[in-house]
PDB file of C-alpha atoms in Angstrom:
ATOM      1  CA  UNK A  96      44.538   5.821 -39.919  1.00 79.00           C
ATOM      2  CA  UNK A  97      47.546   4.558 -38.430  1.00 90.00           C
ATOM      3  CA  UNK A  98      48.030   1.120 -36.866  1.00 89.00           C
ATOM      4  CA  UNK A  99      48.833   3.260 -33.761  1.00 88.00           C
ATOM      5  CA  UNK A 100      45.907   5.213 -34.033  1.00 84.00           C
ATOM      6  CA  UNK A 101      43.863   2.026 -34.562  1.00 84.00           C
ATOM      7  CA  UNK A 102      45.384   0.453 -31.295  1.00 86.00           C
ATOM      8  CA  UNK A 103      44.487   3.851 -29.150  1.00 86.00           C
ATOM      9  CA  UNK A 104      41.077   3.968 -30.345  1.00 88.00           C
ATOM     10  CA  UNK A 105      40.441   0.414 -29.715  1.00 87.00           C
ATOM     11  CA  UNK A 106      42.227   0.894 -26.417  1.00 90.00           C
ATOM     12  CA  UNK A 107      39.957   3.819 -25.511  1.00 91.00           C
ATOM     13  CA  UNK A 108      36.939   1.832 -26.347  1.00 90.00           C
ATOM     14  CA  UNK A 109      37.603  -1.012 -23.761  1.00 91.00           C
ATOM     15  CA  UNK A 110      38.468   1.468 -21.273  1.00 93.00           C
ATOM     16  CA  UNK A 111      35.075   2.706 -21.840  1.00 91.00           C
ATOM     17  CA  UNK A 112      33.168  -0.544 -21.869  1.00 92.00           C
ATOM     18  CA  UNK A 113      34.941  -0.711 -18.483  1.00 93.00           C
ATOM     19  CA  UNK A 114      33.831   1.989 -16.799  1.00 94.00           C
ATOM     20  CA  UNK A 115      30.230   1.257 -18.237  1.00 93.00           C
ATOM     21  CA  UNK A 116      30.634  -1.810 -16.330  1.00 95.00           C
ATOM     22  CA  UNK A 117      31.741  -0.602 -13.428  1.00 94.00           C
ATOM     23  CA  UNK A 118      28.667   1.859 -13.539  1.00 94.00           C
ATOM     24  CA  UNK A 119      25.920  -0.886 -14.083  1.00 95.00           C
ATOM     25  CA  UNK A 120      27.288  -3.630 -12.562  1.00 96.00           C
ATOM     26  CA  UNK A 121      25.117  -3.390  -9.315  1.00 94.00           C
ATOM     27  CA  UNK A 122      21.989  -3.422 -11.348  1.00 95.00           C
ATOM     28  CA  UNK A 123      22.408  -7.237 -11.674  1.00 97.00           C
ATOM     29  CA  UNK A 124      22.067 -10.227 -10.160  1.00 97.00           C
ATOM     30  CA  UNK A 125      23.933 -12.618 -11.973  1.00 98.00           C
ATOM     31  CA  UNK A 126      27.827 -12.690 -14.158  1.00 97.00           C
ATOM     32  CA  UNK A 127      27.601 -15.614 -17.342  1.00 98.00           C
ATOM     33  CA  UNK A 128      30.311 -16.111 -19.466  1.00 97.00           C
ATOM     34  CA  UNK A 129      30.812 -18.233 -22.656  1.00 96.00           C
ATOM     35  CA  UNK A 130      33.083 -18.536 -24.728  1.00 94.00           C
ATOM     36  CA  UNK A 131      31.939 -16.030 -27.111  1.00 93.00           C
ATOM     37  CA  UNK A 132      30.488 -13.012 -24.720  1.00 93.00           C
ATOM     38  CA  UNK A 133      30.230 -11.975 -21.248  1.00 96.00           C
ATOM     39  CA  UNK A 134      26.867 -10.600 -19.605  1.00 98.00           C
ATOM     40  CA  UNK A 135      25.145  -9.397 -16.670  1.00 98.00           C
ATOM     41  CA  UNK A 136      21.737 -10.772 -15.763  1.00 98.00           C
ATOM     42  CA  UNK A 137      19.059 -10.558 -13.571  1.00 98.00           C
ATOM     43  CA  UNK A 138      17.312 -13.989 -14.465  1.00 98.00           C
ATOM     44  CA  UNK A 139      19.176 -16.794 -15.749  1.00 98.00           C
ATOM     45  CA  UNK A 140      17.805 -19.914 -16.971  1.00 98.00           C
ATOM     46  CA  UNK A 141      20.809 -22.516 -18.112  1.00 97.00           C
ATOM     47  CA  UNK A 142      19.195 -25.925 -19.264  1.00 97.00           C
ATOM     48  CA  UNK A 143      21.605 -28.717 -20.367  1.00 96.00           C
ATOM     49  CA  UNK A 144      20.148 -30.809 -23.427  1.00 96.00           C
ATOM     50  CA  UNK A 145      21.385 -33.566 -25.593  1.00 95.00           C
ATOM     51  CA  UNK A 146      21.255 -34.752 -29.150  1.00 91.00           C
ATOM     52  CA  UNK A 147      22.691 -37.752 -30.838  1.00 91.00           C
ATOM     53  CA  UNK A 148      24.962 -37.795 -27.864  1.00 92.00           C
ATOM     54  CA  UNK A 149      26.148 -34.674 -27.892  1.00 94.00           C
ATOM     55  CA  UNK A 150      25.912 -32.597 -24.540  1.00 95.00           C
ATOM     56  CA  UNK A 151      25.035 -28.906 -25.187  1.00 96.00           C
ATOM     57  CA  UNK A 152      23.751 -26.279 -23.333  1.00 97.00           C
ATOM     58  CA  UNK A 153      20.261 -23.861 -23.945  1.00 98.00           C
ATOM     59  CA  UNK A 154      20.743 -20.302 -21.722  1.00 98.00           C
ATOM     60  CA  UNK A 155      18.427 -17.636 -21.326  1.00 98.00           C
ATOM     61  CA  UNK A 156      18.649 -14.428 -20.085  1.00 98.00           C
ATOM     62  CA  UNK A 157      16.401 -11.691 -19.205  1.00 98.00           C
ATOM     63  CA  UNK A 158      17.358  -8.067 -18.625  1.00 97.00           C
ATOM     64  CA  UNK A 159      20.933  -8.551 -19.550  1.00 98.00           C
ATOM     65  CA  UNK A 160      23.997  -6.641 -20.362  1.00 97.00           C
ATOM     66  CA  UNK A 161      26.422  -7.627 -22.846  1.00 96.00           C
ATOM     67  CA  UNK A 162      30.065  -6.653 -23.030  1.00 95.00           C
ATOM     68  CA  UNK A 163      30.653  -6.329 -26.622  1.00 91.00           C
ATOM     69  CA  UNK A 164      32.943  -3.287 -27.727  1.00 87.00           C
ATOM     70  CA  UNK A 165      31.191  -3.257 -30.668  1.00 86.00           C
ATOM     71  CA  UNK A 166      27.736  -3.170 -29.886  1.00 87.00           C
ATOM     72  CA  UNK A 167      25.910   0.098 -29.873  1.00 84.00           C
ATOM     73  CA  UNK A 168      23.149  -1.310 -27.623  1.00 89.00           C
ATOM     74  CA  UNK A 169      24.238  -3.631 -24.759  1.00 94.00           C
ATOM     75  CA  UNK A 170      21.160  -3.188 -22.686  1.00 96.00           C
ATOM     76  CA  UNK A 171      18.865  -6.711 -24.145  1.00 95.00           C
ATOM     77  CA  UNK A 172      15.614  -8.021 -22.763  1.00 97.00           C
ATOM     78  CA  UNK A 173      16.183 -11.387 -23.882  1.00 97.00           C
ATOM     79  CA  UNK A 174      19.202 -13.391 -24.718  1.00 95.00           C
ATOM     80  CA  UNK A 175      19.208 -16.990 -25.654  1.00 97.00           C
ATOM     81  CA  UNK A 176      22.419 -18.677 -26.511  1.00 96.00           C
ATOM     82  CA  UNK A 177      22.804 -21.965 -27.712  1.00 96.00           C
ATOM     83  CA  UNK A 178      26.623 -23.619 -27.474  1.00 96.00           C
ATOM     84  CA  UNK A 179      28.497 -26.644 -26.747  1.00 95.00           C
ATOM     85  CA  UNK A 180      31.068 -25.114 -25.204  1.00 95.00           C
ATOM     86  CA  UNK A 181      31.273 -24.175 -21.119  1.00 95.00           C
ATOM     87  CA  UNK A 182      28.940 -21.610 -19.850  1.00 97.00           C
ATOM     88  CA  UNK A 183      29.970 -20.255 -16.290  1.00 97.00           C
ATOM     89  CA  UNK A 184      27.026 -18.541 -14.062  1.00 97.00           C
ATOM     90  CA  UNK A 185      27.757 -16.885 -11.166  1.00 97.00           C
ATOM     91  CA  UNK A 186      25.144 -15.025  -8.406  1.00 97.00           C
ATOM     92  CA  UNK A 187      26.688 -11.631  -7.549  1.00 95.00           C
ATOM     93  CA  UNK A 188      26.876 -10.367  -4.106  1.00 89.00           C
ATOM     94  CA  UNK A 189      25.262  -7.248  -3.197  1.00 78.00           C
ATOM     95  CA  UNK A 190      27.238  -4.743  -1.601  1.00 66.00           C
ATOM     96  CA  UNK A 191      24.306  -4.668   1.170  1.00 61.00           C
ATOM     97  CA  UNK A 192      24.833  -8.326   1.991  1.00 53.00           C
ATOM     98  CA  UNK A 193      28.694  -7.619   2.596  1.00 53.00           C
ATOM     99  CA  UNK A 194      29.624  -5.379   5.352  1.00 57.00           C
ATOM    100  CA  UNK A 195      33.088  -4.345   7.220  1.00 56.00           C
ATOM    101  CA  UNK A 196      33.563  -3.159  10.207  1.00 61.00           C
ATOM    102  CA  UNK A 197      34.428   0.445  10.721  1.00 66.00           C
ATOM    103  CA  UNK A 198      37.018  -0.123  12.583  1.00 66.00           C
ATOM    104  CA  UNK A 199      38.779  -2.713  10.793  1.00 59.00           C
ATOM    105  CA  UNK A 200      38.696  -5.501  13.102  1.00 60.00           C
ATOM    106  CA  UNK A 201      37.204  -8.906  11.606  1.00 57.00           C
ATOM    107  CA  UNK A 202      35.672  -9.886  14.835  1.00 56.00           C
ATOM    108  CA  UNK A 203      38.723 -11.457  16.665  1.00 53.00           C
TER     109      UNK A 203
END
């Protein structure tokens, strides 16, 4: 296998986990990133801890996603992830919550 070959393939596979994402996306409640993976959630419980004066943080997941090329199974029940490094949660908004106007206008 070339190192061209090796590039498309790898190329193709992210363009998969993409569209994967795009296609489950709106089954969750919740984006979390670290600094080693990047999920979807529906419950997220992010506890910050110390020891011997060192901050770090304890996350759990439930019903998660995980994008991970690599991984044949990205549907998990449980996740926990322990780190030191920055964890960033955010709630998603549901389309439902978020509507625009048919005609365009934004209510001027």
């Amino acid at each position: 296998m070339s190192a061209e070959d090796l590039e498309n393939y790898e190329t193709d596979m992210e363009l998969q986990l993409y569209r994967e994402y795009r296609d489950v996306v709106g089954l969750f409640s919740y984006v979390v990133e670290t600094e080693r993976r990047f999920y979807l959630a529906n419950h997220v419980d992010l506890q910050a801890r110390s020891a011997d004066g060192e901050v770090y943080f304890d996350l759990t997941l439930q019903d998660a996603w995980v994008w991970d090329v690599y991984r044949s199974a990205r549907f998990v029940k449980n996740v926990r992830v322990i780190t030191f490094k920055d964890v960033n949660v955010e709630e998603l908004v549901k389309s439902d919550d978020l509507t625009i106007p048919k005609d365009g206008s934004l209510g001027n």
